[in-house]
Tab-separated table of C-alpha atoms in Angstrom:
chain	number	residue	atom	x	y	z
W	1	GLY	CA	-8.164	10.602	3.503
W	2	LEU	CA	-11.292	11.401	4.628
W	3	PHE	CA	-14.508	12.984	2.527
W	4	THR	CA	-17.944	14.490	3.379
W	5	ALA	CA	-19.284	13.767	-0.354
W	6	ILE	CA	-18.722	10.383	-2.392
W	7	SER	CA	-18.001	12.272	-5.790
W	8	ARG	CA	-15.085	13.964	-3.869
W	9	LEU	CA	-13.879	11.072	-2.557
W	10	ARG	CA	-13.949	9.323	-6.083
W	11	ALA	CA	-12.365	12.449	-7.470
W	12	VAL	CA	-9.500	12.022	-5.449
W	13	HIS	CA	-9.039	8.595	-6.455
W	14	GLY	CA	-8.928	8.954	-9.696
W	15	LEU	CA	-5.897	11.502	-9.660
W	16	ILE	CA	-3.791	9.987	-7.027
W	17	ALA	CA	-4.379	6.133	-7.669
W	18	ARG	CA	-1.939	5.854	-10.475
W	19	PRO	CA	0.434	8.103	-8.937
W	20	LEU	CA	0.647	5.592	-5.557
W	21	GLU	CA	0.780	2.786	-7.720
W	22	GLU	CA	3.762	3.758	-9.599
W	23	ALA	CA	5.363	4.469	-5.930
W	24	GLY	CA	4.097	0.954	-4.500
W	25	LEU	CA	1.546	1.865	-2.303
W	26	PRO	CA	-1.690	0.217	-1.932
W	27	LEU	CA	-4.652	2.261	-2.153
W	28	TYR	CA	-8.213	1.122	-0.474
W	29	ALA	CA	-10.863	3.383	-0.749
W	30	GLN	CA	-14.657	3.282	0.158
W	31	HIS	CA	-17.381	3.055	-2.754
W	32	VAL	CA	-14.665	1.850	-5.254
W	33	ASP	CA	-13.341	-1.110	-4.239
W	34	ARG	CA	-16.104	-3.484	-3.462
W	35	LEU	CA	-15.530	-4.395	-0.045
W	36	ASP	CA	-17.708	-3.499	3.214
W	37	VAL	CA	-15.915	-0.604	5.380
W	38	ALA	CA	-15.394	-3.110	7.859
W	39	THR	CA	-13.027	-5.446	6.008
W	40	LEU	CA	-11.283	-2.139	3.873
W	41	VAL	CA	-10.328	-0.798	7.599
W	42	GLU	CA	-9.271	-4.083	8.430
W	43	ILE	CA	-6.823	-4.756	5.506
W	44	PHE	CA	-5.674	-1.162	5.787
W	45	ARG	CA	-4.570	-2.198	9.574
W	46	GLU	CA	-2.667	-5.321	8.323
W	47	GLU	CA	-1.075	-3.180	5.250
W	48	GLU	CA	0.863	-0.498	7.305
W	49	ASP	CA	2.259	1.370	4.202
W	50	SER	CA	-1.214	2.125	2.460
W	51	CYS	CA	-3.574	4.885	1.929
W	52	LEU	CA	-7.505	4.580	3.070
W	53	LEU	CA	-10.169	6.963	1.527
W	54	GLY	CA	-13.243	6.733	2.998
W	55	THR	CA	-16.594	8.862	4.087
W	56	ASP	CA	-18.426	9.372	7.258
W	57	ALA	CA	-18.813	6.199	7.451
W	58	VAL	CA	-15.295	5.090	8.824
W	59	ARG	CA	-14.489	8.558	10.507
W	60	ASP	CA	-15.422	7.675	13.772
W	61	GLY	CA	-13.462	5.260	16.124
W	62	VAL	CA	-11.371	4.006	13.255
W	63	ASP	CA	-8.553	2.380	15.423
W	64	VAL	CA	-5.523	1.898	13.443
W	65	PRO	CA	-1.326	1.318	14.446
W	66	GLY	CA	0.745	4.457	15.486
W	67	ARG	CA	2.840	4.943	12.093
W	68	SER	CA	-0.391	4.752	9.825
W	69	ALA	CA	-2.301	7.438	11.527
W	70	GLY	CA	-1.238	10.074	9.557
W	71	ILE	CA	-3.982	11.523	7.553
W	72	ALA	CA	-5.412	14.371	4.822
W	73	VAL	CA	-9.211	15.709	5.195
W	74	VAL	CA	-10.297	17.261	1.798
W	75	GLY	CA	-13.279	19.477	2.518
W	76	PRO	CA	-15.312	22.193	0.729
W	77	ARG	CA	-14.066	25.214	-0.057
W	78	LYS	CA	-14.116	28.454	1.451
W	79	ARG	CA	-16.070	31.170	-0.091
W	80	GLY	CA	-12.920	33.229	-0.741
W	81	GLY	CA	-11.339	30.473	-2.439
W	82	GLY	CA	-9.002	29.841	0.295
W	83	ALA	CA	-8.624	26.407	1.860
W	84	ALA	CA	-10.813	25.305	4.992
W	85	ARG	CA	-9.217	25.136	8.314
W	86	LEU	CA	-8.669	21.540	9.682
W	87	ASP	CA	-10.523	22.283	12.924
W	88	ASP	CA	-11.034	19.481	15.874
W	89	ASP	CA	-14.878	19.359	14.661
W	90	ARG	CA	-13.958	18.094	11.387
W	91	PRO	CA	-14.367	14.692	10.383
W	92	GLY	CA	-10.297	14.098	10.400
W	93	SER	CA	-10.188	14.939	13.994
W	94	ARG	CA	-12.263	12.029	15.218
W	95	LEU	CA	-9.868	9.479	13.253
W	96	ARG	CA	-8.211	7.841	16.460
W	97	ARG	CA	-4.773	5.716	16.602
W	98	ARG	CA	-3.049	3.623	18.800
W	99	GLN	CA	0.055	4.662	20.502
W	100	ASP	CA	3.316	2.546	20.065
W	101	GLN	CA	4.188	3.531	23.378
W	102	PRO	CA	3.101	1.471	26.512
W	103	GLY	CA	0.329	3.467	28.264
W	104	ARG	CA	-0.433	6.151	26.084
W	105	GLY	CA	-3.655	4.475	25.254
W	106	ARG	CA	-5.695	6.306	21.806
W	107	HIS	CA	-5.911	10.060	21.493
W	108	ASP	CA	-7.290	12.314	18.833
W	109	ALA	CA	-5.038	12.210	15.401
W	110	ALA	CA	-5.886	16.304	14.763
W	111	ALA	CA	-3.928	16.526	18.399
W	112	ALA	CA	-0.957	14.366	18.128
W	113	GLY	CA	-0.487	14.685	14.656
W	114	ARG	CA	0.350	17.722	12.539
W	115	ARG	CA	-2.299	19.992	10.930
W	116	LEU	CA	-2.140	20.290	7.413
W	117	SER	CA	-2.428	23.623	5.114
W	118	GLU	CA	-3.538	23.467	1.629
W	119	ASP	CA	0.015	23.574	0.767
W	120	ALA	CA	0.687	20.429	2.597
W	121	LEU	CA	-1.893	18.751	0.615
W	122	PRO	CA	-0.996	16.562	-2.663
W	123	ARG	CA	-1.183	18.705	-5.432
W	124	ALA	CA	-4.027	15.835	-6.907
W	125	ALA	CA	-5.839	16.277	-3.708
W	126	ARG	CA	-5.641	19.874	-3.592
W	127	ASP	CA	-7.209	19.668	-7.347
W	128	ALA	CA	-10.104	17.535	-6.326
W	129	ALA	CA	-10.858	19.662	-3.357
W	130	ALA	CA	-11.498	22.249	-5.537
W	131	LEU	CA	-14.104	20.555	-7.534
W	132	THR	CA	-17.465	22.578	-7.173
W	133	THR	CA	-19.436	19.991	-9.306
W	134	PRO	CA	-20.232	16.516	-7.999
W	135	ALA	CA	-19.126	13.727	-9.992
W	136	PRO	CA	-21.854	11.759	-11.671
W	137	GLU	CA	-22.515	8.483	-9.485
W	138	LYS	CA	-21.012	6.123	-11.780
W	139	ALA	CA	-22.481	2.992	-9.836
W	140	SER	CA	-26.041	3.830	-11.719
W	141	ALA	CA	-24.005	4.020	-14.991
W	142	LYS	CA	-25.435	1.485	-17.360
W	143	PRO	CA	-23.400	-0.891	-19.251
W	144	LEU	CA	-22.799	-0.082	-22.993
W	145	LEU	CA	-23.759	-2.915	-25.920
W	146	LEU	CA	-19.952	-4.145	-25.826
W	147	GLY	CA	-20.873	-5.283	-21.932
W	148	TYR	CA	-23.169	-7.361	-22.826
W	149	LEU	CA	-21.616	-8.901	-25.995
W	150	ALA	CA	-18.694	-9.097	-23.334
W	151	LEU	CA	-21.502	-11.260	-21.011
W	152	ALA	CA	-22.707	-13.030	-23.753
W	153	LEU	CA	-18.869	-13.930	-24.866
W	154	PHE	CA	-18.636	-15.370	-20.864
W	155	VAL	CA	-21.871	-17.320	-21.593
W	156	LEU	CA	-20.515	-19.187	-24.226
W	157	MET	CA	-17.128	-19.703	-22.349
W	158	SER	CA	-18.668	-21.084	-19.413
W	159	ALA	CA	-20.890	-23.556	-20.739
W	160	SER	CA	-18.047	-24.918	-22.852
W	161	ALA	CA	-15.464	-25.142	-20.175
W	162	ARG	CA	-18.144	-26.793	-17.509
W	163	GLY	CA	-20.010	-28.983	-20.050
W	164	VAL	CA	-16.336	-30.569	-21.439
W	165	GLY	CA	-15.277	-31.161	-17.963
W	166	GLU	CA	-18.854	-33.268	-16.919
W	167	SER	CA	-19.147	-34.900	-20.027
W	168	PHE	CA	-16.805	-37.386	-18.569
W	169	ALA	CA	-19.866	-38.791	-16.002
W	170	VAL	CA	-21.465	-40.247	-19.507
W	171	PHE	CA	-17.570	-41.264	-20.514
W	172	LEU	CA	-17.018	-42.739	-17.609
W	173	LEU	CA	-18.776	-46.708	-18.042
W	174	PRO	CA	-18.116	-46.912	-21.978
W	175	VAL	CA	-14.207	-45.996	-21.314
W	176	SER	CA	-14.019	-48.662	-17.951
W	177	HIS	CA	-16.038	-51.348	-19.783
W	178	ASP	CA	-13.564	-50.851	-22.936
W	179	PHE	CA	-10.598	-51.285	-20.827
W	180	GLY	CA	-11.903	-53.182	-17.727
W	181	TRP	CA	-11.018	-50.594	-15.201
W	182	THR	CA	-12.962	-50.822	-12.129
W	183	ARG	CA	-15.396	-47.525	-11.055
W	184	ALA	CA	-12.681	-46.317	-8.837
W	185	GLU	CA	-10.203	-46.437	-11.105
W	186	ALA	CA	-12.498	-44.964	-14.092
W	187	ALA	CA	-13.660	-42.040	-11.463
W	188	SER	CA	-10.108	-41.367	-10.807
W	189	ILE	CA	-9.299	-39.350	-13.879
W	190	TYR	CA	-12.369	-37.150	-12.825
W	191	ALA	CA	-11.017	-36.263	-9.775
W	192	VAL	CA	-7.791	-35.730	-10.903
W	193	LEU	CA	-9.277	-33.149	-13.393
W	194	MET	CA	-10.953	-31.763	-10.622
W	195	LEU	CA	-7.832	-31.402	-8.069
W	196	CYS	CA	-5.689	-29.212	-11.360
W	197	LEU	CA	-8.670	-26.935	-11.809
W	198	GLY	CA	-8.303	-26.357	-8.009
W	199	LEU	CA	-4.595	-26.021	-8.364
W	200	PHE	CA	-4.066	-24.508	-11.368
W	201	SER	CA	-7.051	-21.528	-10.514
W	202	PRO	CA	-4.299	-19.627	-8.973
W	203	VAL	CA	-1.922	-20.108	-11.681
W	204	ALA	CA	-4.773	-18.835	-13.833
W	205	GLY	CA	-5.357	-15.706	-11.614
W	206	ARG	CA	-1.473	-14.944	-12.037
W	207	LEU	CA	-1.654	-15.220	-15.681
W	208	PHE	CA	-4.366	-12.892	-16.224
W	209	ASP	CA	-3.132	-10.357	-13.932
W	210	ARG	CA	0.157	-10.328	-15.777
W	211	PHE	CA	-0.697	-11.073	-19.504
W	212	GLY	CA	-4.683	-10.284	-19.582
W	213	PRO	CA	-7.113	-12.125	-21.431
W	214	GLY	CA	-5.626	-12.024	-25.077
W	215	VAL	CA	-3.206	-14.841	-24.097
W	216	LEU	CA	-4.972	-16.567	-20.983
W	217	PHE	CA	-8.211	-17.481	-23.320
W	218	PRO	CA	-6.535	-18.377	-26.099
W	219	ILE	CA	-4.563	-21.149	-24.297
W	220	GLY	CA	-7.250	-22.171	-22.056
W	221	MET	CA	-9.761	-23.018	-25.448
W	222	ALA	CA	-6.818	-24.847	-26.874
W	223	CYS	CA	-6.373	-27.081	-23.640
W	224	LEU	CA	-10.120	-27.771	-23.713
W	225	ALA	CA	-10.017	-28.646	-27.177
W	226	GLY	CA	-6.862	-30.846	-26.953
W	227	GLY	CA	-7.845	-32.544	-24.163
W	228	PRO	CA	-10.717	-34.614	-25.666
W	229	LEU	CA	-9.096	-34.701	-28.741
W	230	LEU	CA	-5.884	-36.665	-26.688
W	231	ALA	CA	-8.220	-38.755	-24.809
W	232	SER	CA	-9.272	-40.305	-27.857
W	233	GLN	CA	-5.866	-41.748	-28.507
W	234	LEU	CA	-5.244	-42.888	-25.240
W	235	THR	CA	-5.005	-46.237	-23.846
W	236	ALA	CA	-3.477	-46.222	-20.312
W	237	LEU	CA	-5.115	-44.621	-16.997
W	238	TRP	CA	-1.888	-42.562	-16.642
W	239	GLN	CA	-2.165	-40.841	-20.231
W	240	PHE	CA	-6.090	-39.937	-19.150
W	241	TYR	CA	-4.359	-38.113	-16.141
W	242	LEU	CA	-1.803	-35.726	-18.323
W	243	GLY	CA	-3.834	-35.846	-21.960
W	244	LEU	CA	-7.410	-35.608	-20.156
W	245	SER	CA	-7.257	-34.460	-16.672
W	246	LEU	CA	-4.187	-32.120	-16.791
W	247	LEU	CA	-5.456	-30.313	-20.344
W	248	VAL	CA	-9.205	-30.104	-19.549
W	249	GLY	CA	-8.807	-28.836	-16.024
W	250	PHE	CA	-6.029	-26.002	-17.092
W	251	GLY	CA	-8.823	-25.169	-19.456
W	252	MET	CA	-11.365	-25.032	-17.090
W	253	ALA	CA	-9.696	-22.868	-14.719
W	254	SER	CA	-8.564	-20.364	-17.534
W	255	LEU	CA	-12.040	-19.934	-18.374
W	256	GLY	CA	-13.817	-20.034	-15.117
W	257	ILE	CA	-15.356	-17.525	-13.646
W	258	ALA	CA	-12.952	-16.559	-11.445
W	259	VAL	CA	-11.115	-14.855	-13.890
W	260	GLN	CA	-14.316	-14.071	-15.931
W	261	SER	CA	-15.397	-11.785	-13.016
W	262	ALA	CA	-12.495	-9.554	-13.201
W	263	LEU	CA	-13.598	-8.111	-16.793
W	264	ILE	CA	-17.406	-8.561	-15.643
W	265	SER	CA	-16.839	-5.752	-12.652
W	266	ARG	CA	-15.569	-3.306	-15.509
W	267	TRP	CA	-18.892	-3.374	-17.503
W	268	PHE	CA	-21.579	-4.019	-14.742
W	269	GLN	CA	-21.569	-1.936	-11.285
W	270	ALA	CA	-25.173	-2.018	-9.975
W	271	SER	CA	-26.045	-4.918	-11.561
W	272	LEU	CA	-22.752	-6.968	-10.872
W	273	THR	CA	-23.871	-9.473	-8.590
W	274	THR	CA	-26.787	-10.564	-11.490
W	275	ALA	CA	-24.615	-10.321	-14.221
W	276	ILE	CA	-22.077	-12.789	-12.318
W	277	ALA	CA	-24.985	-15.250	-11.580
W	278	VAL	CA	-25.908	-15.082	-15.448
W	279	VAL	CA	-22.212	-16.465	-16.246
W	280	SER	CA	-22.438	-18.988	-13.416
W	281	GLY	CA	-25.901	-20.233	-14.519
W	282	ALA	CA	-24.383	-20.837	-18.206
W	283	ALA	CA	-22.343	-23.676	-16.763
W	284	GLY	CA	-25.442	-25.976	-15.662
W	285	MET	CA	-26.662	-24.986	-19.389
W	286	GLY	CA	-23.510	-26.071	-21.060
W	287	VAL	CA	-24.015	-29.521	-18.939
W	288	MET	CA	-27.524	-29.528	-19.910
W	289	THR	CA	-26.881	-29.582	-23.148
W	290	LEU	CA	-23.443	-31.477	-23.816
W	291	SER	CA	-24.353	-34.204	-21.739
W	292	PRO	CA	-26.902	-35.968	-23.842
W	293	ILE	CA	-25.475	-34.408	-26.784
W	294	THR	CA	-22.168	-37.038	-25.598
W	295	GLN	CA	-24.394	-39.734	-24.831
W	296	ILE	CA	-26.039	-39.536	-28.845
W	297	LEU	CA	-22.330	-39.601	-30.179
W	298	ILE	CA	-20.894	-42.608	-27.845
W	299	ASP	CA	-24.323	-44.396	-29.289
W	300	ASP	CA	-23.833	-43.483	-32.690
W	301	LEU	CA	-20.040	-43.538	-32.954
W	302	GLY	CA	-18.150	-44.967	-30.016
W	303	TRP	CA	-16.294	-43.161	-26.886
W	304	ARG	CA	-13.501	-42.256	-29.147
W	305	GLN	CA	-15.067	-40.939	-32.506
W	306	ALA	CA	-17.464	-38.912	-29.523
W	307	TYR	CA	-14.072	-37.458	-27.934
W	308	GLN	CA	-12.925	-36.542	-31.265
W	309	THR	CA	-16.251	-34.679	-32.272
W	310	LEU	CA	-16.701	-32.711	-28.815
W	311	ALA	CA	-13.006	-31.263	-29.667
W	312	LEU	CA	-14.247	-30.097	-33.070
W	313	ILE	CA	-17.345	-28.432	-31.266
W	314	VAL	CA	-15.246	-26.833	-28.410
W	315	ALA	CA	-12.861	-25.742	-31.579
W	316	GLY	CA	-15.862	-24.071	-33.095
W	317	VAL	CA	-16.871	-22.336	-30.012
W	318	ALA	CA	-13.385	-21.285	-29.658
W	319	VAL	CA	-13.414	-19.600	-32.849
W	320	VAL	CA	-15.984	-17.233	-31.990
W	321	ILE	CA	-14.956	-16.468	-28.547
W	322	LEU	CA	-11.442	-15.793	-30.092
W	323	ALA	CA	-12.974	-12.937	-32.102
W	324	GLY	CA	-14.481	-10.792	-29.497
W	325	PRO	CA	-13.157	-7.489	-28.973
W	326	TRP	CA	-11.076	-8.593	-26.083
W	327	LYS	CA	-9.007	-5.150	-26.129
W	328	ARG	CA	-11.763	-2.906	-25.838
W	329	ILE	CA	-13.484	-5.318	-23.228
W	330	THR	CA	-10.616	-4.831	-20.835
W	331	ALA	CA	-10.624	-1.440	-21.292
W	332	GLY	CA	-14.006	-1.654	-19.500
W	333	HIS	CA	-16.913	0.654	-19.758
W	334	PRO	CA	-15.786	4.236	-19.900
W	335	ASP	CA	-17.835	5.684	-17.487
W	336	LEU	CA	-17.425	3.022	-14.430
W	337	ALA	CA	-14.058	4.194	-12.354
W	338	ARG	CA	-11.922	1.613	-11.372
W	339	PRO	CA	-8.729	1.366	-9.572
W	340	ALA	CA	-5.628	1.883	-11.631
W	341	ALA	CA	-4.046	-1.166	-13.204
W	342	SER	CA	-0.555	-2.993	-13.348
W	343	GLY	CA	0.086	-5.404	-16.111
W	344	GLY	CA	-2.258	-6.173	-18.861
W	345	GLY	CA	-4.530	-7.934	-16.248
W	346	GLY	CA	-5.926	-5.153	-14.654
W	347	ALA	CA	-5.019	-6.283	-11.273
W	348	THR	CA	-6.607	-3.806	-9.228
W	349	ALA	CA	-3.906	-1.737	-6.475
W	350	ALA	CA	-6.563	-1.732	-3.577
W	351	TRP	CA	-6.589	-5.712	-2.853
W	352	THR	CA	-3.391	-7.764	-2.914
W	353	PHE	CA	-3.141	-11.943	-2.562
W	354	ARG	CA	-1.344	-11.150	0.868
W	355	ALA	CA	-4.102	-8.763	2.289
W	356	ALA	CA	-6.781	-11.543	1.230
W	357	VAL	CA	-5.246	-14.525	3.000
W	358	ARG	CA	-4.953	-12.545	6.109
W	359	SER	CA	-9.087	-11.865	5.926
W	360	ARG	CA	-11.684	-13.933	7.836
W	361	PRO	CA	-14.065	-13.848	4.526
W	362	PHE	CA	-11.331	-14.951	2.060
W	363	TRP	CA	-11.067	-18.180	4.516
W	364	SER	CA	-14.675	-18.397	5.195
W	365	LEU	CA	-15.643	-18.529	1.391
W	366	PHE	CA	-12.448	-20.830	1.166
W	367	LEU	CA	-14.200	-23.363	3.566
W	368	VAL	CA	-17.728	-23.112	2.015
W	369	HIS	CA	-15.996	-24.073	-1.718
W	370	PHE	CA	-14.378	-26.899	-0.085
W	371	LEU	CA	-16.813	-28.267	1.583
W	372	THR	CA	-19.449	-28.198	-1.322
W	373	ALA	CA	-16.777	-29.061	-3.816
W	374	ASN	CA	-16.486	-32.543	-1.401
W	375	SER	CA	-20.066	-32.824	-1.069
W	376	MET	CA	-21.115	-32.988	-5.135
W	377	PHE	CA	-17.771	-34.071	-6.843
W	378	ALA	CA	-17.537	-36.904	-5.125
W	379	VAL	CA	-21.203	-38.360	-6.307
W	380	GLN	CA	-21.563	-36.568	-9.659
W	381	PRO	CA	-18.980	-38.659	-11.786
W	382	GLN	CA	-21.068	-41.465	-10.463
W	383	VAL	CA	-24.538	-40.676	-11.364
W	384	VAL	CA	-24.806	-41.778	-15.179
W	385	ALA	CA	-23.133	-44.985	-14.575
W	386	PHE	CA	-25.645	-45.516	-11.271
W	387	LEU	CA	-28.751	-44.981	-13.716
W	388	VAL	CA	-27.837	-46.797	-16.488
W	389	GLU	CA	-26.873	-49.967	-14.384
W	390	HIS	CA	-30.224	-50.097	-12.777
W	391	GLY	CA	-32.252	-50.392	-16.383
W	392	PHE	CA	-32.473	-46.489	-17.357
W	393	ASP	CA	-32.026	-45.771	-20.630
W	394	PRO	CA	-28.487	-44.262	-21.340
W	395	ILE	CA	-30.006	-41.099	-22.979
W	396	LEU	CA	-32.208	-40.579	-20.622
W	397	ALA	CA	-29.553	-40.964	-17.822
W	398	ALA	CA	-27.290	-38.779	-19.786
W	399	SER	CA	-30.349	-36.284	-20.142
W	400	ALA	CA	-31.191	-36.175	-16.272
W	401	PHE	CA	-27.573	-35.611	-15.487
W	402	GLY	CA	-27.635	-32.241	-17.308
W	403	VAL	CA	-31.022	-31.466	-15.899
W	404	ALA	CA	-29.146	-31.955	-12.313
W	405	GLY	CA	-26.308	-29.672	-13.509
W	406	ILE	CA	-28.350	-26.995	-14.371
W	407	SER	CA	-30.179	-27.455	-11.217
W	408	ALA	CA	-27.283	-26.761	-8.953
W	409	THR	CA	-26.037	-23.296	-10.765
W	410	VAL	CA	-29.929	-22.391	-10.512
């Protein structure tokens, strides 16, 4: 569908999104999906049974497979109330397609396809075409107070998850000395934790799509608190892999920015990047805060009691987070349009995993994160131990590690 006004595009999207979802047809829309035009068109080409809504930015020179060339053009109504005629100089007539038959080449869809009268248009599209008052620009809608509350809860969540995960750098030296492990053996606990974080992130995303934050976040907080609690009782390296790395890794994945961003986007649109950046920066705040606190606890209580205290701190944070109005937060800002969702998690119909893994931006981001993680996390758990062994005070070393943690996110 091609539109001359963004307001009409959004109006049609709101009317046809759910019927198309129920029919199993993906719907992609410019100015609704937060993707550039080139990416939307690329996904549209890959998904044969799909629909694409766009404005003038996609009307010229869009080449799609033959059977994807069926179009509906919604334009302004004539003064007499009748449907506008879809002549060759209308936007839809410029949409070209590639023919399946060899040697046919490309030609105008309007000349090859059937002309659509008003009766041939879906009822929802005709209703949207009849709208005479443009819809307000929803990209500029200001988040309600509930949106800022959600942002504060996400900040607390990110700080807790990353702070607990990175605190192992402070535990590494006393734990390895207590058990007589080599540095490599002790650091392998952190390596397995990061591996679990990576492997469980898609699982957490799937659980979020299916069950929503009301199920995923309590499980994540329970794992984040349960890992340190179990670690205080462990006596073997393999037990740390299962009791600490596995639980904390899943907890971090369940509470990470990947699932949080799905909810942030329902409250912040014009300032979405800033909101996500604030939550991402909170992870560094957690490292900066919990690292010196952990070192103080180890000095005063020993590493086992320090782990128990850390578990109590996380449990207290969990009470605050889980008390949030997550059903209302999940519903999103009432003035921000979003694609119809399936399940409790709110996965959009306009972007599928299959479409993502076929796109170049997905693999570019994958490579960036993979290389960054290799360069950072190979060194990060060794920082505190390195500074202590070179004569620095343990608290000063832990504080320096915390400052480095927030600097990395800023």
